[in-house]
Coordinates of C-alpha atoms in Angstrom, one line a residue:
M135 CA -16.2 10.8 33.0
E136 CA -14.8 14.3 32.6
Q137 CA -12.1 15.4 30.1
R138 CA -9.0 17.3 31.3
D139 CA -5.7 18.5 29.9
F140 CA -2.5 17.3 31.7
S141 CA 1.1 18.2 31.3
V142 CA 3.0 15.2 29.9
T143 CA 5.5 15.5 32.7
D144 CA 2.6 15.1 35.3
L145 CA 1.4 11.9 33.8
S146 CA 2.7 8.5 34.8
L147 CA 3.0 5.3 32.7
D148 CA 1.0 2.3 34.0
S149 CA 3.3 -0.1 35.8
Q150 CA 0.5 -2.7 35.4
N151 CA 0.2 -2.3 31.6
P152 CA -1.2 -5.6 30.2
R153 CA 1.3 -5.2 27.3
H154 CA 4.1 -6.2 29.7
A155 CA 4.6 -9.6 31.2
M156 CA 6.3 -8.0 34.2
P157 CA 5.6 -4.8 36.2
T158 CA 7.6 -1.7 35.0
P159 CA 7.9 0.6 38.0
T160 CA 10.0 3.3 36.3
T161 CA 9.5 5.3 33.1
R162 CA 12.7 4.0 31.6
E163 CA 11.7 0.4 32.2
A164 CA 8.2 1.0 30.7
I165 CA 9.7 2.6 27.6
S166 CA 12.3 -0.2 27.3
A167 CA 9.5 -2.8 27.6
L168 CA 7.6 -1.1 24.8
L169 CA 10.6 -0.9 22.6
Q170 CA 11.5 -4.5 23.0
K171 CA 8.4 -5.6 21.2
D172 CA 8.8 -3.4 18.1
P173 CA 11.0 -0.4 18.3
E174 CA 10.3 0.7 14.7
K175 CA 6.6 1.0 15.5
L176 CA 7.2 3.4 18.4
A177 CA 9.5 5.5 16.1
R178 CA 6.8 5.7 13.5
L179 CA 4.3 6.7 16.1
A180 CA 6.7 9.5 17.2
Q181 CA 7.0 10.7 13.7
D182 CA 3.2 10.7 13.2
I183 CA 2.5 12.6 16.5
A184 CA 5.2 15.1 15.6
E185 CA 3.7 15.7 12.1
K186 CA 0.0 15.4 12.8
G187 CA -0.5 15.7 16.6
L188 CA -2.3 13.4 18.9
N189 CA -5.3 11.5 17.7
P190 CA -8.3 13.5 18.9
T191 CA -10.7 10.6 18.3
E192 CA -9.1 8.3 20.9
L193 CA -8.4 10.1 24.2
P194 CA -6.2 8.4 26.8
I195 CA -7.9 7.3 30.1
V196 CA -6.3 8.2 33.5
V197 CA -6.9 7.4 37.1
H198 CA -5.6 9.0 40.3
E199 CA -3.6 6.4 42.2
D200 CA -1.1 6.9 45.1
G201 CA -0.8 10.6 44.5
K202 CA -0.1 10.1 40.8
V203 CA -2.1 10.6 37.6
V204 CA -1.7 7.2 35.9
V205 CA -2.5 6.6 32.2
I206 CA -4.2 3.2 32.0
E207 CA -5.2 3.5 28.3
G208 CA -2.8 5.3 25.9
N209 CA 0.6 4.2 27.3
R210 CA 2.3 4.0 23.9
R211 CA 1.4 7.6 23.1
L212 CA 2.5 8.8 26.5
A213 CA 5.8 6.8 26.4
T214 CA 6.4 8.3 22.9
L215 CA 5.9 11.9 24.1
K216 CA 8.1 11.3 27.1
A217 CA 10.8 9.9 24.9
L218 CA 10.5 12.9 22.5
S219 CA 10.7 15.3 25.5
D220 CA 13.7 13.5 26.9
P221 CA 15.4 11.0 24.5
S222 CA 17.9 10.0 27.3
L223 CA 15.1 7.8 28.6
V224 CA 15.5 5.5 25.6
D225 CA 18.2 2.9 26.1
D226 CA 18.2 1.8 22.4
H227 CA 20.9 4.0 20.7
K228 CA 19.3 4.0 17.3
I229 CA 15.8 4.9 18.5
R230 CA 17.3 7.5 20.9
Q231 CA 18.9 9.2 18.0
Q232 CA 15.7 9.1 16.0
M233 CA 13.7 10.6 18.9
G234 CA 16.2 13.4 19.2
I235 CA 16.1 14.2 15.5
I236 CA 12.3 14.2 15.4
A237 CA 12.1 16.4 18.5
R238 CA 14.5 19.0 17.0
R239 CA 12.6 19.2 13.7
H240 CA 9.1 19.5 15.2
S241 CA 7.1 21.1 17.9
I242 CA 6.2 18.3 20.2
P243 CA 2.9 18.4 22.2
R244 CA 3.5 19.2 25.9
T245 CA 0.0 18.4 27.1
M246 CA -2.5 15.5 26.6
R247 CA -6.2 15.7 26.8
C248 CA -7.4 12.7 28.8
V249 CA -10.6 11.2 30.1
V250 CA -10.5 10.9 33.9
A251 CA -12.0 7.8 35.4
R252 CA -12.8 7.4 39.1
S253 CA -11.2 3.9 39.1
R254 CA -9.8 1.2 36.9
E255 CA -13.1 -0.7 37.2
E256 CA -15.0 2.3 35.7
A257 CA -12.7 2.4 32.8
N258 CA -12.5 -1.4 32.2
H259 CA -15.5 -1.6 29.9
W260 CA -14.2 1.0 27.5
I261 CA -10.6 -0.4 27.5
T262 CA -12.1 -3.9 26.8
L263 CA -14.0 -2.5 23.8
R264 CA -10.9 -0.8 22.5
H265 CA -8.7 -3.9 22.5
T266 CA -10.8 -7.0 22.2
G267 CA -12.2 -6.7 18.7
E268 CA -15.8 -6.4 17.4
A269 CA -17.5 -7.9 20.5
E270 CA -20.5 -8.8 18.4
G271 CA -20.9 -5.2 17.2
V272 CA -20.3 -3.4 20.5
G273 CA -16.6 -2.9 19.9
V274 CA -14.7 -1.5 17.0
V275 CA -16.0 -3.1 13.8
P276 CA -13.2 -3.0 11.2
W277 CA -13.8 -1.8 7.6
T278 CA -13.9 -4.3 4.8
S279 CA -11.5 -3.8 1.9
E280 CA -14.3 -2.2 -0.1
Q281 CA -15.0 0.3 2.7
K282 CA -11.3 1.1 3.1
T283 CA -11.0 1.8 -0.6
R284 CA -14.2 3.9 -0.7
F285 CA -12.8 6.0 2.2
A286 CA -9.4 6.4 0.6
Q287 CA -10.9 7.2 -2.7
K288 CA -7.9 6.1 -4.5
E289 CA -7.6 4.1 -7.8
N290 CA -6.0 0.9 -6.8
A291 CA -6.8 -2.7 -8.0
T292 CA -9.8 -3.0 -5.5
A293 CA -11.2 0.4 -6.7
R294 CA -11.0 -0.7 -10.3
A295 CA -12.7 -4.0 -9.4
L296 CA -15.5 -2.1 -7.7
R297 CA -15.8 0.1 -10.8
F298 CA -16.2 -3.0 -13.0
I299 CA -18.9 -4.4 -10.6
E300 CA -20.9 -1.1 -10.7
Q301 CA -20.8 -1.1 -14.5
V302 CA -21.8 -4.8 -15.1
S303 CA -24.5 -4.4 -12.4
E304 CA -26.0 -1.6 -14.5
W305 CA -25.6 -3.4 -17.8
Y306 CA -27.3 -6.6 -16.6
S307 CA -29.7 -5.2 -14.1
T308 CA -32.4 -7.7 -15.1
D309 CA -30.2 -10.8 -14.6
S310 CA -31.2 -11.7 -11.0
S311 CA -28.9 -14.7 -10.9
L312 CA -25.9 -12.7 -12.0
L313 CA -26.7 -9.9 -9.5
Q314 CA -26.8 -12.4 -6.7
D315 CA -23.4 -13.7 -7.7
I316 CA -22.1 -10.1 -7.9
A317 CA -23.3 -9.5 -4.3
T318 CA -21.5 -12.6 -3.1
V319 CA -18.3 -11.6 -4.9
R320 CA -18.5 -8.1 -3.6
S321 CA -18.7 -9.3 0.0
T322 CA -16.4 -12.3 0.0
R323 CA -14.2 -12.4 -3.2
L324 CA -13.5 -8.8 -4.0
T325 CA -9.7 -9.3 -3.6
T326 CA -9.8 -12.3 -6.0
L327 CA -11.7 -10.3 -8.6
A328 CA -9.2 -7.4 -8.2
R329 CA -6.3 -9.9 -8.7
L330 CA -7.9 -11.2 -11.9
L331 CA -8.7 -7.8 -13.4
S332 CA -5.2 -6.5 -12.6
D333 CA -3.9 -8.8 -15.4
P334 CA -4.1 -7.0 -18.8
K335 CA -4.4 -10.3 -20.6
V336 CA -7.5 -11.2 -18.6
R337 CA -9.1 -7.8 -19.3
N338 CA -8.3 -8.2 -23.0
S339 CA -9.8 -11.7 -23.1
L340 CA -13.0 -10.4 -21.4
G341 CA -13.1 -7.6 -23.8
F342 CA -12.6 -4.4 -21.8
D343 CA -10.1 -2.2 -20.1
F344 CA -9.9 0.7 -17.7
Q345 CA -9.3 4.2 -19.0
N346 CA -9.3 7.3 -16.8
S347 CA -12.5 6.9 -14.7
G348 CA -14.4 4.8 -17.2
I349 CA -14.6 1.4 -18.8
L350 CA -13.2 0.9 -22.4
A351 CA -15.4 -1.8 -24.0
D352 CA -14.3 -3.8 -27.1
Y353 CA -17.8 -5.3 -27.5
D354 CA -21.4 -4.5 -26.9
P355 CA -22.6 -5.4 -23.4
E356 CA -24.8 -8.2 -24.9
V357 CA -21.8 -9.9 -26.4
M358 CA -19.9 -9.8 -23.1
H359 CA -22.9 -11.1 -21.0
S360 CA -21.9 -14.8 -21.1
S361 CA -18.3 -14.2 -20.0
V362 CA -19.3 -11.8 -17.2
R363 CA -21.9 -14.3 -16.0
K364 CA -19.4 -17.1 -16.0
L365 CA -16.8 -15.1 -14.3
F366 CA -19.0 -14.0 -11.4
S367 CA -20.5 -17.5 -11.1
D368 CA -17.1 -19.1 -10.7
L369 CA -16.0 -16.4 -8.2
A370 CA -19.1 -16.8 -6.1
T371 CA -18.6 -20.6 -5.9
H372 CA -15.1 -22.1 -6.2
L373 CA -12.7 -19.6 -7.8
S374 CA -10.5 -18.4 -4.9
V375 CA -7.4 -16.2 -4.9
T376 CA -5.1 -19.2 -4.6
R377 CA -6.3 -20.4 -8.0
V378 CA -5.5 -17.1 -9.8
K379 CA -2.3 -16.0 -8.0
S380 CA 0.1 -16.5 -10.8
K381 CA 0.1 -15.5 -14.5
E382 CA 0.0 -19.1 -15.5
Q383 CA -3.0 -19.8 -13.3
R384 CA -4.9 -16.8 -14.7
R385 CA -4.0 -17.9 -18.3
D386 CA -5.3 -21.4 -17.5
Y387 CA -8.5 -20.0 -16.2
I388 CA -9.1 -17.9 -19.3
G389 CA -8.4 -21.0 -21.4
A390 CA -11.0 -23.0 -19.3
I391 CA -13.8 -20.5 -20.0
K392 CA -12.9 -19.8 -23.7
D393 CA -16.3 -21.0 -24.8
H394 CA -17.9 -18.1 -22.9
L395 CA -15.6 -15.4 -24.1
P396 CA -16.5 -12.8 -26.8
Q397 CA -15.6 -13.8 -30.3
A398 CA -13.1 -11.7 -32.3
S399 CA -15.6 -11.4 -35.1
E400 CA -18.0 -9.5 -32.8
R401 CA -15.4 -6.9 -31.7
L402 CA -16.4 -3.3 -32.3
P403 CA -14.6 -1.4 -35.1
Q404 CA -13.5 1.1 -32.4
P405 CA -13.5 0.6 -28.6
R406 CA -16.2 2.5 -26.8
L407 CA -15.6 4.4 -23.6
I408 CA -18.4 4.1 -21.0
S409 CA -18.1 7.1 -18.7
P410 CA -18.8 6.7 -15.0
R411 CA -22.2 7.2 -13.5
V412 CA -23.2 10.9 -13.6
Q413 CA -25.9 12.8 -11.8
S414 CA -28.9 13.8 -13.8
A415 CA -32.2 15.2 -12.5
D416 CA -33.4 15.7 -8.9
H417 CA -36.6 14.1 -7.8
G418 CA -37.5 15.5 -4.4
D419 CA -34.7 14.4 -2.0
R420 CA -33.6 11.6 -4.4
K421 CA -31.2 11.9 -7.3
E422 CA -31.4 9.6 -10.2
T423 CA -28.2 8.5 -11.9
K424 CA -27.5 7.0 -15.2
S425 CA -24.5 5.9 -17.2
A426 CA -23.3 8.3 -19.9
E427 CA -23.8 7.2 -23.5
L428 CA -21.2 5.0 -25.2
Q429 CA -18.7 7.3 -26.9
P430 CA -15.6 6.7 -29.0
A431 CA -12.5 6.3 -26.8
A432 CA -10.4 9.4 -26.6
P433 CA -6.6 9.0 -26.9
A434 CA -4.9 8.3 -23.7
P435 CA -3.4 11.4 -22.0
A436 CA 0.3 11.8 -22.3
A437 CA 2.2 10.4 -19.4
S438 CA 3.1 13.1 -16.8
P439 CA 6.7 13.3 -15.6
P440 CA 7.4 11.3 -12.5
K441 CA 6.9 13.0 -9.1
R442 CA 10.0 13.8 -7.2
D443 CA 10.7 11.7 -4.1
K444 CA 11.9 13.5 -0.9
R445 CA 13.2 10.3 0.5
V446 CA 14.9 7.3 -1.1
F447 CA 12.1 5.1 -2.6
Q448 CA 9.6 6.7 -0.2
N449 CA 6.6 4.9 -1.9
V450 CA 8.1 1.5 -2.3
I451 CA 6.8 -1.4 -0.2
L452 CA 8.4 -4.8 -0.7
K453 CA 6.4 -7.7 0.8
N454 CA 7.8 -10.7 -1.0
V455 CA 11.6 -10.3 -0.6
S456 CA 13.9 -11.6 2.1
P457 CA 13.9 -9.9 5.5
R458 CA 17.4 -8.5 4.8
T459 CA 16.4 -6.9 1.5
A460 CA 13.3 -5.4 3.1
K461 CA 15.4 -4.0 5.9
V462 CA 17.9 -2.4 3.5
L463 CA 15.0 -0.7 1.8
N464 CA 13.4 0.5 5.1
E465 CA 16.7 1.9 6.2
A466 CA 17.2 3.6 2.8
K467 CA 13.7 5.2 3.1
K468 CA 14.8 7.1 6.2
I469 CA 17.3 9.1 4.2
V470 CA 16.1 12.6 3.2
I471 CA 17.7 13.1 -0.2
A472 CA 18.2 16.9 0.1
D473 CA 20.0 16.4 3.5
S474 CA 22.3 13.5 2.5
P475 CA 22.6 13.3 -1.3
N476 CA 25.8 11.2 -1.3
V477 CA 24.4 8.5 1.0
A478 CA 21.0 8.7 -0.9
A479 CA 22.7 8.1 -4.2
I480 CA 24.6 5.1 -2.9
M481 CA 21.5 3.6 -1.4
I482 CA 19.5 4.0 -4.6
R483 CA 22.1 1.8 -6.3
A484 CA 22.2 -0.6 -3.3
V485 CA 18.5 -1.2 -3.1
I486 CA 18.1 -1.8 -6.9
D487 CA 21.1 -4.1 -6.9
I488 CA 20.1 -6.3 -3.9
T489 CA 16.5 -6.5 -5.0
V490 CA 17.2 -7.6 -8.7
T491 CA 20.0 -9.9 -7.5
E492 CA 17.7 -11.7 -5.0
A493 CA 15.0 -12.0 -7.7
A494 CA 17.5 -13.4 -10.2
E495 CA 18.8 -16.0 -7.8
R496 CA 15.4 -17.1 -6.5
Q497 CA 13.9 -17.4 -9.9
G498 CA 17.0 -19.0 -11.5
W499 CA 17.6 -16.2 -13.9
R500 CA 21.3 -15.8 -13.1
R501 CA 23.4 -17.5 -15.8
R502 CA 25.3 -14.8 -17.6
Q503 CA 23.7 -11.9 -15.8
D504 CA 26.8 -10.8 -13.9
K505 CA 26.4 -7.1 -14.5
L506 CA 23.7 -5.0 -12.8
R507 CA 22.5 -3.7 -16.2
E508 CA 21.9 -7.2 -17.4
R509 CA 20.1 -8.2 -14.1
I510 CA 17.8 -5.2 -14.4
G511 CA 17.1 -6.0 -18.0
V512 CA 16.2 -9.6 -17.2
A513 CA 13.9 -8.5 -14.4
L514 CA 12.1 -6.1 -16.7
R515 CA 11.7 -8.7 -19.3
H516 CA 10.1 -11.1 -16.8
I517 CA 7.7 -8.6 -15.2
D518 CA 6.7 -7.0 -18.5
P519 CA 7.6 -9.4 -21.4
D520 CA 5.7 -7.4 -24.0
D521 CA 7.2 -4.0 -23.0
A522 CA 3.5 -2.8 -22.6
D523 CA 3.7 -1.2 -19.2
K524 CA 4.3 2.5 -19.7
Q525 CA 5.3 2.9 -16.1
L526 CA 8.4 0.9 -16.8
D527 CA 9.4 2.8 -19.9
E528 CA 11.9 5.2 -18.1
A529 CA 13.5 2.3 -16.2
R530 CA 14.0 0.4 -19.4
R531 CA 15.4 3.5 -21.2
M532 CA 17.8 4.5 -18.3
S533 CA 19.0 1.0 -17.4
Q534 CA 19.6 -0.3 -20.9
N535 CA 21.2 2.7 -22.5
D536 CA 24.4 4.7 -21.9
G537 CA 22.8 8.1 -21.7
A538 CA 22.2 10.4 -18.7
L539 CA 21.4 8.6 -15.4
S540 CA 22.4 5.2 -16.8
V541 CA 23.6 2.2 -14.8
K542 CA 27.1 3.6 -15.2
N543 CA 26.0 6.6 -13.2
L544 CA 24.7 4.3 -10.4
H545 CA 28.2 2.7 -10.3
S546 CA 29.9 6.0 -10.2
F547 CA 28.1 7.0 -7.0
I548 CA 30.1 4.3 -5.2
H549 CA 33.3 3.9 -7.1
Q550 CA 34.3 7.4 -8.2
W551 CA 35.5 9.7 -5.5
D552 CA 35.1 12.9 -7.6
V553 CA 31.4 12.3 -8.5
H554 CA 29.0 14.7 -6.8
P555 CA 25.4 13.4 -7.1
M556 CA 22.8 16.1 -7.9
I557 CA 19.6 16.1 -5.8
L558 CA 17.5 16.3 -8.9
D559 CA 19.2 13.2 -10.4
I560 CA 18.7 11.2 -7.2
T561 CA 15.0 12.1 -6.9
T562 CA 14.5 11.2 -10.6
L563 CA 16.2 7.8 -10.2
S564 CA 14.1 7.1 -7.1
A565 CA 10.9 7.9 -8.9
V566 CA 11.9 6.0 -12.1
Y567 CA 12.8 2.8 -10.4
T568 CA 9.9 2.7 -7.9
P569 CA 7.4 1.0 -10.3
M570 CA 10.1 -1.6 -11.3
L571 CA 10.8 -2.5 -7.7
M572 CA 7.1 -2.8 -6.8
K573 CA 6.2 -4.8 -9.8
L574 CA 9.2 -7.1 -9.3
D575 CA 8.0 -7.7 -5.7
Q576 CA 4.5 -8.5 -7.0
Y577 CA 6.1 -10.9 -9.5
L578 CA 7.9 -12.7 -6.7
G579 CA 4.7 -13.0 -4.7
E580 CA 2.9 -14.5 -7.7
N581 CA 5.7 -16.8 -8.6
P582 CA 7.2 -18.2 -5.4
K583 CA 10.2 -20.4 -5.6

């Protein structure tokens, strides 16, 4: 099948699109049918195409039918481009406005490179592979969580769990039973291990912590061997994520394996930092690697100032709140702070208020917490009872004191007509309260009521 470039205006949407229960003979009907399923997804696709362009790894497929060039694979992309080119084709008022704004701010592709099939039958094989899963390896095989993390190269909970796996595999390379359990955990229980190791009390009990890109060990590897072997044995057999979901469950698990944990009397005088694996000598086409020597832990680097958000809470994702609270957040995230500072300031306060209020009511915290400052304080005490999380320091300071950017300022954004929010203040507030909102959401997921 050959590849050709077509003008968007010369391409027709497929009236027989399997996404639709009924035929859609007109462009407006086809766009309307796509929007009925999930209008926000089409809006996000429009934003992505406007910013990044069309995906060059997945070309649409077209056929010539009844004098038209019909797209039989890639209708969402074509519908999005047509809506961006002519927003009046969109019946939904909100989405029509979004399409118009995106089109004005970006240069929209006017052509699409497509694969030309002689018939629908010739294209069926490739469309089937695209939409019906792995097909025993013939279709698209999705990445595992480990592979996604490796590609993203970001330090999230899964990445830290992988780092721990690599280190203990090196420490205990002659323990074949442990290595077999590690392999099982890596392929089937990686998320469970990540959940366990995300708890600082679990890490402390096991005798290590993460620092920069290394492992900070409180004991010699020999002393930690028994606890590591027990941990991976349990994970490889019966310890599933449902058994370590809450802090109480993780505390109970640590209590159950206390006989395997390192003893305080064997703790090193000073924690030792095990650096990540580093390259050493070349041997032909193969490179040997080894772990750097144990070295005294360096002081933790000073915390850098929070990054400034361009949109309200742009990095916040709430998975465990009510649909209404999640919708308020998602609508707030559409606000560009520099363009609408007054609305952005009001929504900062609204998102914080509705989220901590919902948490307080669901968890039964609301007794005398009638003020926003008190509700924030209660939430912070529950998600970080020891005040140990440095990411929450600024939220604690701003919310519980009367200095600059206090809760009084949040109230003034709504109740004082002569207050003019500064863009710098709004971006600071968004960045400061982002960790609190995300950790509160995690707490709600781990403590459902």
